[in-house]
Amino acid sequence: MVHAYNILLVSQNPACTVDMHSGQRSRVRKLQYIAELERTVDVYQTLESELAIRVASLLQLRVALSMENSKLKQQLAKLQQQKLIMDGQHKSLRKEVERMKGGLAESINSQIRTYTGSNTGAEAVRSEVSWLKLDIGKLNLD
C-alpha cells in the first residue's frame, strides 16, 4: 500500500514527474545504445568469421604455390644443367668438325698431288672436292 501512496505523491508533484520521465528516457537511450552495440558486435563477429575463412584459403593457396615454385626451381636447375652439358657437347662437336675439315682438306690436297700427273684424275678430284665442300657446308654448326 505504501507503493501506491508514493505513486500518488509523485503524480501530484510535477518535479518528480519530470525526473521520472527523464530517467525513463535515459534508460530507453541506454537500452538503445546497448542494442546498437550488440548489432555492431554481431557484424564484426560475422566479418571476423568470413575473414578467418578467407585467410585459411589464402594460406592453403600460398602453400600450394610454394610447392609449385619449388618444383619449377628444380626443373630450372635441371634444365640449366642440361644446357651446360649440351653446350659442352656442341663445342666438342664443333671442334671435331673443324678437325675433320682440316683432315679432309689435307686428304684432298694429297689426292690432288697424287693425281696431278693425269688430267682425268685431276678432274675427278675437283668434282669430288666440290661435292665434299657442299656436304661440309651442311655440317657447319654456326
mmCIF file of N, CA and C in Angstrom:
data_model
loop_
_atom_site.group_PDB
_atom_site.id
_atom_site.type_symbol
_atom_site.label_atom_id
_atom_site.label_comp_id
_atom_site.label_asym_id
_atom_site.label_seq_id
_atom_site.Cartn_x
_atom_site.Cartn_y
_atom_site.Cartn_z
ATOM 1 N N MET A 1 0.819 -1.185 0.000
ATOM 2 C CA MET A 1 0.000 0.000 0.000
ATOM 3 C C MET A 1 0.862 1.247 0.000
ATOM 4 N N VAL A 2 2.069 1.129 0.549
ATOM 5 C CA VAL A 2 2.980 2.272 0.581
ATOM 6 C C VAL A 2 3.364 2.656 -0.837
ATOM 7 N N HIS A 3 3.471 1.689 -1.638
ATOM 8 C CA HIS A 3 3.882 1.948 -3.004
ATOM 9 C C HIS A 3 2.834 2.782 -3.737
ATOM 10 N N ALA A 4 1.604 2.473 -3.605
ATOM 11 C CA ALA A 4 0.523 3.237 -4.228
ATOM 12 C C ALA A 4 0.517 4.655 -3.704
ATOM 13 N N TYR A 5 0.860 4.818 -2.467
ATOM 14 C CA TYR A 5 0.897 6.153 -1.872
ATOM 15 C C TYR A 5 2.029 6.975 -2.481
ATOM 16 N N ASN A 6 3.190 6.316 -2.728
ATOM 17 C CA ASN A 6 4.322 7.012 -3.349
ATOM 18 C C ASN A 6 3.988 7.445 -4.769
ATOM 19 N N ILE A 7 3.292 6.615 -5.510
ATOM 20 C CA ILE A 7 2.899 6.969 -6.870
ATOM 21 C C ILE A 7 1.952 8.149 -6.839
ATOM 22 N N LEU A 8 1.066 8.161 -5.894
ATOM 23 C CA LEU A 8 0.127 9.272 -5.752
ATOM 24 C C LEU A 8 0.874 10.557 -5.442
ATOM 25 N N LEU A 9 1.873 10.482 -4.568
ATOM 26 C CA LEU A 9 2.672 11.666 -4.241
ATOM 27 C C LEU A 9 3.471 12.142 -5.451
ATOM 28 N N VAL A 10 4.051 11.180 -6.221
ATOM 29 C CA VAL A 10 4.852 11.541 -7.390
ATOM 30 C C VAL A 10 3.968 12.196 -8.430
ATOM 31 N N SER A 11 2.779 11.654 -8.636
ATOM 32 C CA SER A 11 1.893 12.225 -9.643
ATOM 33 C C SER A 11 1.401 13.604 -9.231
ATOM 34 N N GLN A 12 1.370 13.909 -7.975
ATOM 35 C CA GLN A 12 0.932 15.228 -7.519
ATOM 36 C C GLN A 12 2.076 16.235 -7.587
ATOM 37 N N ASN A 13 3.336 15.787 -7.546
ATOM 38 C CA ASN A 13 4.487 16.678 -7.572
ATOM 39 C C ASN A 13 5.048 16.721 -9.001
ATOM 40 N N PRO A 14 4.952 17.865 -9.718
ATOM 41 C CA PRO A 14 5.397 17.940 -11.112
ATOM 42 C C PRO A 14 6.901 17.756 -11.260
ATOM 43 N N ALA A 15 7.716 18.152 -10.319
ATOM 44 C CA ALA A 15 9.167 17.998 -10.410
ATOM 45 C C ALA A 15 9.544 16.530 -10.399
ATOM 46 N N CYS A 16 8.860 15.751 -9.603
ATOM 47 C CA CYS A 16 9.119 14.313 -9.544
ATOM 48 C C CYS A 16 8.721 13.653 -10.851
ATOM 49 N N THR A 17 7.643 14.115 -11.457
ATOM 50 C CA THR A 17 7.174 13.559 -12.723
ATOM 51 C C THR A 17 8.206 13.806 -13.817
ATOM 52 N N VAL A 18 8.766 14.979 -13.865
ATOM 53 C CA VAL A 18 9.783 15.319 -14.870
ATOM 54 C C VAL A 18 11.015 14.452 -14.667
ATOM 55 N N ASP A 19 11.436 14.282 -13.416
ATOM 56 C CA ASP A 19 12.597 13.444 -13.118
ATOM 57 C C ASP A 19 12.347 11.994 -13.522
ATOM 58 N N MET A 20 11.111 11.537 -13.266
ATOM 59 C CA MET A 20 10.774 10.165 -13.594
ATOM 60 C C MET A 20 10.810 9.961 -15.111
ATOM 61 N N HIS A 21 10.245 10.898 -15.882
ATOM 62 C CA HIS A 21 10.252 10.791 -17.345
ATOM 63 C C HIS A 21 11.673 10.903 -17.879
ATOM 64 N N SER A 22 12.471 11.743 -17.304
ATOM 65 C CA SER A 22 13.866 11.896 -17.708
ATOM 66 C C SER A 22 14.632 10.602 -17.453
ATOM 67 N N GLY A 23 14.411 9.971 -16.342
ATOM 68 C CA GLY A 23 15.052 8.699 -16.010
ATOM 69 C C GLY A 23 14.634 7.607 -16.974
ATOM 70 N N GLN A 24 13.320 7.602 -17.320
ATOM 71 C CA GLN A 24 12.829 6.600 -18.269
ATOM 72 C C GLN A 24 13.484 6.800 -19.640
ATOM 73 N N ARG A 25 13.548 8.060 -20.093
ATOM 74 C CA ARG A 25 14.186 8.352 -21.385
ATOM 75 C C ARG A 25 15.660 7.929 -21.355
ATOM 76 N N SER A 26 16.307 8.187 -20.252
ATOM 77 C CA SER A 26 17.714 7.813 -20.101
ATOM 78 C C SER A 26 17.880 6.294 -20.185
ATOM 79 N N ARG A 27 16.988 5.566 -19.526
ATOM 80 C CA ARG A 27 17.059 4.109 -19.579
ATOM 81 C C ARG A 27 16.777 3.597 -20.993
ATOM 82 N N VAL A 28 15.819 4.217 -21.681
ATOM 83 C CA VAL A 28 15.496 3.816 -23.053
ATOM 84 C C VAL A 28 16.705 4.064 -23.964
ATOM 85 N N ARG A 29 17.323 5.253 -23.831
ATOM 86 C CA ARG A 29 18.510 5.567 -24.640
ATOM 87 C C ARG A 29 19.636 4.573 -24.348
ATOM 88 N N LYS A 30 19.790 4.241 -23.089
ATOM 89 C CA LYS A 30 20.819 3.297 -22.681
ATOM 90 C C LYS A 30 20.557 1.931 -23.312
ATOM 91 N N LEU A 31 19.312 1.467 -23.295
ATOM 92 C CA LEU A 31 18.953 0.186 -23.905
ATOM 93 C C LEU A 31 19.154 0.219 -25.423
ATOM 94 N N GLN A 32 18.803 1.367 -26.051
ATOM 95 C CA GLN A 32 19.017 1.508 -27.492
ATOM 96 C C GLN A 32 20.513 1.451 -27.826
ATOM 97 N N TYR A 33 21.306 2.125 -26.999
ATOM 98 C CA TYR A 33 22.750 2.140 -27.206
ATOM 99 C C TYR A 33 23.329 0.729 -27.054
ATOM 100 N N ILE A 34 22.857 -0.002 -26.056
ATOM 101 C CA ILE A 34 23.307 -1.381 -25.842
ATOM 102 C C ILE A 34 22.910 -2.255 -27.029
ATOM 103 N N ALA A 35 21.668 -2.081 -27.529
ATOM 104 C CA ALA A 35 21.204 -2.858 -28.685
ATOM 105 C C ALA A 35 22.065 -2.551 -29.911
ATOM 106 N N GLU A 36 22.388 -1.273 -30.114
ATOM 107 C CA GLU A 36 23.246 -0.877 -31.240
ATOM 108 C C GLU A 36 24.639 -1.497 -31.105
ATOM 109 N N LEU A 37 25.181 -1.480 -29.902
ATOM 110 C CA LEU A 37 26.488 -2.105 -29.667
ATOM 111 C C LEU A 37 26.443 -3.607 -29.942
ATOM 112 N N GLU A 38 25.358 -4.258 -29.550
ATOM 113 C CA GLU A 38 25.221 -5.697 -29.800
ATOM 114 C C GLU A 38 25.154 -5.987 -31.296
ATOM 115 N N ARG A 39 24.427 -5.131 -32.055
ATOM 116 C CA ARG A 39 24.368 -5.301 -33.516
ATOM 117 C C ARG A 39 25.762 -5.114 -34.125
ATOM 118 N N THR A 40 26.485 -4.105 -33.634
ATOM 119 C CA THR A 40 27.840 -3.857 -34.138
ATOM 120 C C THR A 40 28.750 -5.046 -33.840
ATOM 121 N N VAL A 41 28.637 -5.600 -32.650
ATOM 122 C CA VAL A 41 29.430 -6.783 -32.284
ATOM 123 C C VAL A 41 29.091 -7.944 -33.211
ATOM 124 N N ASP A 42 27.797 -8.151 -33.485
ATOM 125 C CA ASP A 42 27.386 -9.227 -34.390
ATOM 126 C C ASP A 42 27.988 -9.041 -35.781
ATOM 127 N N VAL A 43 27.951 -7.794 -36.280
ATOM 128 C CA VAL A 43 28.519 -7.510 -37.604
ATOM 129 C C VAL A 43 30.010 -7.836 -37.617
ATOM 130 N N TYR A 44 30.724 -7.396 -36.578
ATOM 131 C CA TYR A 44 32.164 -7.649 -36.515
ATOM 132 C C TYR A 44 32.479 -9.134 -36.344
ATOM 133 N N GLN A 45 31.650 -9.860 -35.621
ATOM 134 C CA GLN A 45 31.871 -11.298 -35.472
ATOM 135 C C GLN A 45 31.661 -12.014 -36.802
ATOM 136 N N THR A 46 30.639 -11.599 -37.547
ATOM 137 C CA THR A 46 30.393 -12.178 -38.869
ATOM 138 C C THR A 46 31.569 -11.884 -39.799
ATOM 139 N N LEU A 47 32.014 -10.642 -39.777
ATOM 140 C CA LEU A 47 33.151 -10.238 -40.603
ATOM 141 C C LEU A 47 34.403 -11.030 -40.224
ATOM 142 N N GLU A 48 34.615 -11.205 -38.937
ATOM 143 C CA GLU A 48 35.780 -11.962 -38.464
ATOM 144 C C GLU A 48 35.712 -13.404 -38.951
ATOM 145 N N SER A 49 34.539 -14.009 -38.933
ATOM 146 C CA SER A 49 34.378 -15.386 -39.409
ATOM 147 C C SER A 49 34.692 -15.483 -40.898
ATOM 148 N N GLU A 50 34.159 -14.541 -41.672
ATOM 149 C CA GLU A 50 34.411 -14.536 -43.114
ATOM 150 C C GLU A 50 35.893 -14.338 -43.405
ATOM 151 N N LEU A 51 36.523 -13.425 -42.674
ATOM 152 C CA LEU A 51 37.946 -13.167 -42.895
ATOM 153 C C LEU A 51 38.804 -14.358 -42.472
ATOM 154 N N ALA A 52 38.405 -15.057 -41.427
ATOM 155 C CA ALA A 52 39.151 -16.240 -40.989
ATOM 156 C C ALA A 52 39.120 -17.314 -42.074
ATOM 157 N N ILE A 53 37.961 -17.493 -42.699
ATOM 158 C CA ILE A 53 37.836 -18.459 -43.793
ATOM 159 C C ILE A 53 38.716 -18.033 -44.961
ATOM 160 N N ARG A 54 38.679 -16.753 -45.283
ATOM 161 C CA ARG A 54 39.489 -16.217 -46.392
ATOM 162 C C ARG A 54 40.987 -16.388 -46.109
ATOM 163 N N VAL A 55 41.395 -16.102 -44.892
ATOM 164 C CA VAL A 55 42.807 -16.251 -44.517
ATOM 165 C C VAL A 55 43.236 -17.715 -44.641
ATOM 166 N N ALA A 56 42.403 -18.631 -44.177
ATOM 167 C CA ALA A 56 42.724 -20.061 -44.277
ATOM 168 C C ALA A 56 42.869 -20.470 -45.740
ATOM 169 N N SER A 57 41.969 -19.979 -46.575
ATOM 170 C CA SER A 57 42.026 -20.282 -48.000
ATOM 171 C C SER A 57 43.309 -19.730 -48.623
ATOM 172 N N LEU A 58 43.648 -18.507 -48.278
ATOM 173 C CA LEU A 58 44.865 -17.895 -48.820
ATOM 174 C C LEU A 58 46.127 -18.609 -48.328
ATOM 175 N N LEU A 59 46.105 -19.091 -47.101
ATOM 176 C CA LEU A 59 47.259 -19.839 -46.587
ATOM 177 C C LEU A 59 47.437 -21.154 -47.347
ATOM 178 N N GLN A 60 46.325 -21.823 -47.644
ATOM 179 C CA GLN A 60 46.404 -23.056 -48.431
ATOM 180 C C GLN A 60 46.939 -22.765 -49.826
ATOM 181 N N LEU A 61 46.462 -21.678 -50.422
ATOM 182 C CA LEU A 61 46.932 -21.288 -51.747
ATOM 183 C C LEU A 61 48.426 -20.976 -51.712
ATOM 184 N N ARG A 62 48.865 -20.309 -50.661
ATOM 185 C CA ARG A 62 50.284 -19.965 -50.516
ATOM 186 C C ARG A 62 51.132 -21.231 -50.439
ATOM 187 N N VAL A 63 50.672 -22.216 -49.679
ATOM 188 C CA VAL A 63 51.409 -23.476 -49.562
ATOM 189 C C VAL A 63 51.489 -24.164 -50.927
ATOM 190 N N ALA A 64 50.364 -24.198 -51.635
ATOM 191 C CA ALA A 64 50.342 -24.832 -52.958
ATOM 192 C C ALA A 64 51.284 -24.105 -53.916
ATOM 193 N N LEU A 65 51.264 -22.773 -53.896
ATOM 194 C CA LEU A 65 52.140 -22.003 -54.780
ATOM 195 C C LEU A 65 53.609 -22.178 -54.400
ATOM 196 N N SER A 66 53.884 -22.299 -53.128
ATOM 197 C CA SER A 66 55.266 -22.531 -52.683
ATOM 198 C C SER A 66 55.772 -23.878 -53.188
ATOM 199 N N MET A 67 54.920 -24.885 -53.112
ATOM 200 C CA MET A 67 55.309 -26.209 -53.612
ATOM 201 C C MET A 67 55.549 -26.167 -55.118
ATOM 202 N N GLU A 68 54.654 -25.501 -55.836
ATOM 203 C CA GLU A 68 54.814 -25.382 -57.286
ATOM 204 C C GLU A 68 56.086 -24.611 -57.616
ATOM 205 N N ASN A 69 56.356 -23.561 -56.864
ATOM 206 C CA ASN A 69 57.561 -22.762 -57.076
ATOM 207 C C ASN A 69 58.811 -23.620 -56.870
ATOM 208 N N SER A 70 58.796 -24.457 -55.853
ATOM 209 C CA SER A 70 59.938 -25.347 -55.596
ATOM 210 C C SER A 70 60.149 -26.308 -56.766
ATOM 211 N N LYS A 71 59.056 -26.881 -57.256
ATOM 212 C CA LYS A 71 59.159 -27.792 -58.403
ATOM 213 C C LYS A 71 59.729 -27.067 -59.617
ATOM 214 N N LEU A 72 59.242 -25.849 -59.863
ATOM 215 C CA LEU A 72 59.727 -25.090 -61.013
ATOM 216 C C LEU A 72 61.205 -24.735 -60.864
ATOM 217 N N LYS A 73 61.628 -24.427 -59.649
ATOM 218 C CA LYS A 73 63.045 -24.139 -59.414
ATOM 219 C C LYS A 73 63.896 -25.376 -59.685
ATOM 220 N N GLN A 74 63.402 -26.543 -59.272
ATOM 221 C CA GLN A 74 64.132 -27.783 -59.534
ATOM 222 C C GLN A 74 64.225 -28.047 -61.033
ATOM 223 N N GLN A 75 63.110 -27.829 -61.738
ATOM 224 C CA GLN A 75 63.118 -28.023 -63.186
ATOM 225 C C GLN A 75 64.090 -27.060 -63.850
ATOM 226 N N LEU A 76 64.099 -25.818 -63.395
ATOM 227 C CA LEU A 76 65.005 -24.821 -63.953
ATOM 228 C C LEU A 76 66.455 -25.233 -63.731
ATOM 229 N N ALA A 77 66.780 -25.689 -62.537
ATOM 230 C CA ALA A 77 68.148 -26.128 -62.247
ATOM 231 C C ALA A 77 68.533 -27.306 -63.144
ATOM 232 N N LYS A 78 67.591 -28.240 -63.325
ATOM 233 C CA LYS A 78 67.846 -29.398 -64.177
ATOM 234 C C LYS A 78 68.073 -28.956 -65.628
ATOM 235 N N LEU A 79 67.244 -28.026 -66.106
ATOM 236 C CA LEU A 79 67.391 -27.535 -67.480
ATOM 237 C C LEU A 79 68.699 -26.769 -67.661
ATOM 238 N N GLN A 80 69.097 -26.004 -66.656
ATOM 239 C CA GLN A 80 70.365 -25.285 -66.746
ATOM 240 C C GLN A 80 71.530 -26.270 -66.813
ATOM 241 N N GLN A 81 71.446 -27.336 -66.041
ATOM 242 C CA GLN A 81 72.492 -28.355 -66.065
ATOM 243 C C GLN A 81 72.535 -29.032 -67.440
ATOM 244 N N GLN A 82 71.366 -29.343 -67.995
ATOM 245 C CA GLN A 82 71.309 -29.952 -69.324
ATOM 246 C C GLN A 82 71.875 -29.009 -70.375
ATOM 247 N N LYS A 83 71.593 -27.718 -70.229
ATOM 248 C CA LYS A 83 72.112 -26.732 -71.177
ATOM 249 C C LYS A 83 73.633 -26.699 -71.135
ATOM 250 N N LEU A 84 74.194 -26.729 -69.930
ATOM 251 C CA LEU A 84 75.653 -26.742 -69.815
ATOM 252 C C LEU A 84 76.245 -27.973 -70.500
ATOM 253 N N ILE A 85 75.624 -29.112 -70.290
ATOM 254 C CA ILE A 85 76.092 -30.349 -70.921
ATOM 255 C C ILE A 85 75.995 -30.233 -72.435
ATOM 256 N N MET A 86 74.849 -29.746 -72.922
ATOM 257 C CA MET A 86 74.651 -29.626 -74.373
ATOM 258 C C MET A 86 75.597 -28.591 -74.979
ATOM 259 N N ASP A 87 75.843 -27.499 -74.258
ATOM 260 C CA ASP A 87 76.803 -26.508 -74.754
ATOM 261 C C ASP A 87 78.191 -27.127 -74.876
ATOM 262 N N GLY A 88 78.574 -27.921 -73.879
ATOM 263 C CA GLY A 88 79.867 -28.611 -73.942
ATOM 264 C C GLY A 88 79.928 -29.578 -75.106
ATOM 265 N N GLN A 89 78.844 -30.328 -75.313
ATOM 266 C CA GLN A 89 78.797 -31.263 -76.439
ATOM 267 C C GLN A 89 78.863 -30.514 -77.763
ATOM 268 N N HIS A 90 78.153 -29.406 -77.843
ATOM 269 C CA HIS A 90 78.148 -28.599 -79.064
ATOM 270 C C HIS A 90 79.556 -28.090 -79.365
ATOM 271 N N LYS A 91 80.221 -27.590 -78.348
ATOM 272 C CA LYS A 91 81.582 -27.077 -78.520
ATOM 273 C C LYS A 91 82.516 -28.202 -78.967
ATOM 274 N N SER A 92 82.361 -29.358 -78.333
ATOM 275 C CA SER A 92 83.182 -30.514 -78.690
ATOM 276 C C SER A 92 82.926 -30.934 -80.136
ATOM 277 N N LEU A 93 81.653 -30.950 -80.537
ATOM 278 C CA LEU A 93 81.314 -31.328 -81.914
ATOM 279 C C LEU A 93 81.847 -30.313 -82.922
ATOM 280 N N ARG A 94 81.804 -29.044 -82.579
ATOM 281 C CA ARG A 94 82.349 -28.019 -83.486
ATOM 282 C C ARG A 94 83.850 -28.216 -83.671
ATOM 283 N N LYS A 95 84.542 -28.512 -82.571
ATOM 284 C CA LYS A 95 85.984 -28.773 -82.673
ATOM 285 C C LYS A 95 86.241 -29.992 -83.552
ATOM 286 N N GLU A 96 85.420 -31.027 -83.358
ATOM 287 C CA GLU A 96 85.562 -32.245 -84.159
ATOM 288 C C GLU A 96 85.312 -31.954 -85.638
ATOM 289 N N VAL A 97 84.315 -31.142 -85.943
ATOM 290 C CA VAL A 97 84.024 -30.778 -87.336
ATOM 291 C C VAL A 97 85.200 -30.020 -87.926
ATOM 292 N N GLU A 98 85.734 -29.062 -87.168
ATOM 293 C CA GLU A 98 86.883 -28.295 -87.657
ATOM 294 C C GLU A 98 88.079 -29.221 -87.887
ATOM 295 N N ARG A 99 88.287 -30.152 -86.969
ATOM 296 C CA ARG A 99 89.385 -31.103 -87.123
ATOM 297 C C ARG A 99 89.168 -31.967 -88.364
ATOM 298 N N MET A 100 87.908 -32.401 -88.546
ATOM 299 C CA MET A 100 87.611 -33.235 -89.715
ATOM 300 C C MET A 100 87.748 -32.443 -91.008
ATOM 301 N N LYS A 101 87.338 -31.170 -90.999
ATOM 302 C CA LYS A 101 87.509 -30.333 -92.193
ATOM 303 C C LYS A 101 88.982 -30.222 -92.544
ATOM 304 N N GLY A 102 89.791 -29.984 -91.508
ATOM 305 C CA GLY A 102 91.234 -29.886 -91.742
ATOM 306 C C GLY A 102 91.798 -31.190 -92.273
ATOM 307 N N GLY A 103 91.393 -32.300 -91.697
ATOM 308 C CA GLY A 103 91.856 -33.612 -92.157
ATOM 309 C C GLY A 103 91.382 -33.904 -93.563
ATOM 310 N N LEU A 104 90.158 -33.525 -93.876
ATOM 311 C CA LEU A 104 89.608 -33.748 -95.210
ATOM 312 C C LEU A 104 90.348 -32.907 -96.231
ATOM 313 N N ALA A 105 90.601 -31.650 -95.880
ATOM 314 C CA ALA A 105 91.332 -30.775 -96.799
ATOM 315 C C ALA A 105 92.725 -31.343 -97.052
ATOM 316 N N GLU A 106 93.365 -31.821 -96.019
ATOM 317 C CA GLU A 106 94.703 -32.417 -96.173
ATOM 318 C C GLU A 106 94.628 -33.650 -97.052
ATOM 319 N N SER A 107 93.594 -34.468 -96.829
ATOM 320 C CA SER A 107 93.412 -35.677 -97.631
ATOM 321 C C SER A 107 93.176 -35.320 -99.092
ATOM 322 N N ILE A 108 92.379 -34.319 -99.344
ATOM 323 C CA ILE A 108 92.083 -33.898 -100.720
ATOM 324 C C ILE A 108 93.345 -33.355 -101.372
ATOM 325 N N ASN A 109 94.080 -32.544 -100.637
ATOM 326 C CA ASN A 109 95.320 -31.995 -101.190
ATOM 327 C C ASN A 109 96.295 -33.110 -101.543
ATOM 328 N N SER A 110 96.383 -34.134 -100.712
ATOM 329 C CA SER A 110 97.303 -35.239 -101.018
ATOM 330 C C SER A 110 96.807 -36.008 -102.239
ATOM 331 N N GLN A 111 95.478 -36.143 -102.385
ATOM 332 C CA GLN A 111 94.940 -36.822 -103.566
ATOM 333 C C GLN A 111 95.208 -36.005 -104.819
ATOM 334 N N ILE A 112 95.085 -34.688 -104.705
ATOM 335 C CA ILE A 112 95.341 -33.831 -105.870
ATOM 336 C C ILE A 112 96.801 -33.964 -106.278
ATOM 337 N N ARG A 113 97.690 -33.986 -105.327
ATOM 338 C CA ARG A 113 99.112 -34.137 -105.642
ATOM 339 C C ARG A 113 99.374 -35.484 -106.300
ATOM 340 N N THR A 114 98.632 -36.494 -105.862
ATOM 341 C CA THR A 114 98.814 -37.823 -106.438
ATOM 342 C C THR A 114 98.320 -37.852 -107.881
ATOM 343 N N TYR A 115 97.201 -37.188 -108.150
ATOM 344 C CA TYR A 115 96.585 -37.232 -109.476
ATOM 345 C C TYR A 115 97.070 -36.127 -110.403
ATOM 346 N N THR A 116 97.944 -35.288 -110.016
ATOM 347 C CA THR A 116 98.350 -34.171 -110.877
ATOM 348 C C THR A 116 98.987 -34.639 -112.165
ATOM 349 N N GLY A 117 99.443 -35.825 -112.197
ATOM 350 C CA GLY A 117 100.059 -36.338 -113.418
ATOM 351 C C GLY A 117 99.045 -36.539 -114.525
ATOM 352 N N SER A 118 97.801 -36.921 -114.230
ATOM 353 C CA SER A 118 96.812 -37.165 -115.283
ATOM 354 C C SER A 118 95.677 -36.161 -115.169
ATOM 355 N N ASN A 119 95.219 -35.645 -116.304
ATOM 356 C CA ASN A 119 94.141 -34.645 -116.324
ATOM 357 C C ASN A 119 92.817 -35.241 -115.860
ATOM 358 N N THR A 120 92.517 -36.461 -116.238
ATOM 359 C CA THR A 120 91.254 -37.062 -115.831
ATOM 360 C C THR A 120 91.223 -37.287 -114.334
ATOM 361 N N GLY A 121 92.321 -37.628 -113.748
ATOM 362 C CA GLY A 121 92.387 -37.808 -112.301
ATOM 363 C C GLY A 121 92.155 -36.486 -111.590
ATOM 364 N N ALA A 122 92.735 -35.405 -112.106
ATOM 365 C CA ALA A 122 92.566 -34.078 -111.507
ATOM 366 C C ALA A 122 91.118 -33.635 -111.626
ATOM 367 N N GLU A 123 90.503 -33.913 -112.777
ATOM 368 C CA GLU A 123 89.087 -33.556 -112.975
ATOM 369 C C GLU A 123 88.213 -34.301 -111.964
ATOM 370 N N ALA A 124 88.480 -35.558 -111.755
ATOM 371 C CA ALA A 124 87.699 -36.369 -110.818
ATOM 372 C C ALA A 124 87.867 -35.845 -109.399
ATOM 373 N N VAL A 125 89.083 -35.482 -109.047
ATOM 374 C CA VAL A 125 89.334 -34.965 -107.706
ATOM 375 C C VAL A 125 88.632 -33.633 -107.526
ATOM 376 N N ARG A 126 88.657 -32.764 -108.540
ATOM 377 C CA ARG A 126 87.982 -31.462 -108.428
ATOM 378 C C ARG A 126 86.478 -31.629 -108.237
ATOM 379 N N SER A 127 85.864 -32.539 -108.995
ATOM 380 C CA SER A 127 84.423 -32.747 -108.826
ATOM 381 C C SER A 127 84.132 -33.346 -107.450
ATOM 382 N N GLU A 128 85.014 -34.244 -106.979
ATOM 383 C CA GLU A 128 84.834 -34.819 -105.644
ATOM 384 C C GLU A 128 85.020 -33.748 -104.574
ATOM 385 N N VAL A 129 85.977 -32.847 -104.772
ATOM 386 C CA VAL A 129 86.229 -31.766 -103.820
ATOM 387 C C VAL A 129 85.022 -30.845 -103.739
ATOM 388 N N SER A 130 84.439 -30.463 -104.880
ATOM 389 C CA SER A 130 83.275 -29.574 -104.850
ATOM 390 C C SER A 130 82.084 -30.264 -104.185
ATOM 391 N N TRP A 131 81.929 -31.562 -104.416
ATOM 392 C CA TRP A 131 80.842 -32.294 -103.752
ATOM 393 C C TRP A 131 81.060 -32.328 -102.246
ATOM 394 N N LEU A 132 82.275 -32.565 -101.791
ATOM 395 C CA LEU A 132 82.592 -32.605 -100.367
ATOM 396 C C LEU A 132 82.405 -31.243 -99.724
ATOM 397 N N LYS A 133 82.714 -30.190 -100.455
ATOM 398 C CA LYS A 133 82.532 -28.841 -99.916
ATOM 399 C C LYS A 133 81.054 -28.565 -99.654
ATOM 400 N N LEU A 134 80.203 -29.055 -100.538
ATOM 401 C CA LEU A 134 78.772 -28.874 -100.329
ATOM 402 C C LEU A 134 78.331 -29.582 -99.050
ATOM 403 N N ASP A 135 78.758 -30.803 -98.849
ATOM 404 C CA ASP A 135 78.383 -31.545 -97.646
ATOM 405 C C ASP A 135 78.966 -30.903 -96.393
ATOM 406 N N ILE A 136 80.177 -30.420 -96.462
ATOM 407 C CA ILE A 136 80.795 -29.777 -95.306
ATOM 408 C C ILE A 136 80.025 -28.513 -94.948
ATOM 409 N N GLY A 137 79.531 -27.802 -95.934
ATOM 410 C CA GLY A 137 78.714 -26.614 -95.676
ATOM 411 C C GLY A 137 77.467 -26.960 -94.881
ATOM 412 N N LYS A 138 76.918 -28.128 -95.155
ATOM 413 C CA LYS A 138 75.744 -28.563 -94.397
ATOM 414 C C LYS A 138 76.097 -28.896 -92.949
ATOM 415 N N LEU A 139 77.327 -29.306 -92.728
ATOM 416 C CA LEU A 139 77.766 -29.661 -91.382
ATOM 417 C C LEU A 139 78.114 -28.453 -90.526
ATOM 418 N N ASN A 140 78.162 -27.288 -91.119
ATOM 419 C CA ASN A 140 78.538 -26.091 -90.355
ATOM 420 C C ASN A 140 77.541 -25.875 -89.228
ATOM 421 N N LEU A 141 78.016 -25.820 -88.015
ATOM 422 C CA LEU A 141 77.147 -25.730 -86.836
ATOM 423 C C LEU A 141 76.985 -24.313 -86.327
ATOM 424 N N ASP A 142 77.464 -23.338 -87.056
ATOM 425 C CA ASP A 142 77.366 -21.938 -86.587
ATOM 426 C C ASP A 142 75.972 -21.437 -86.564
#
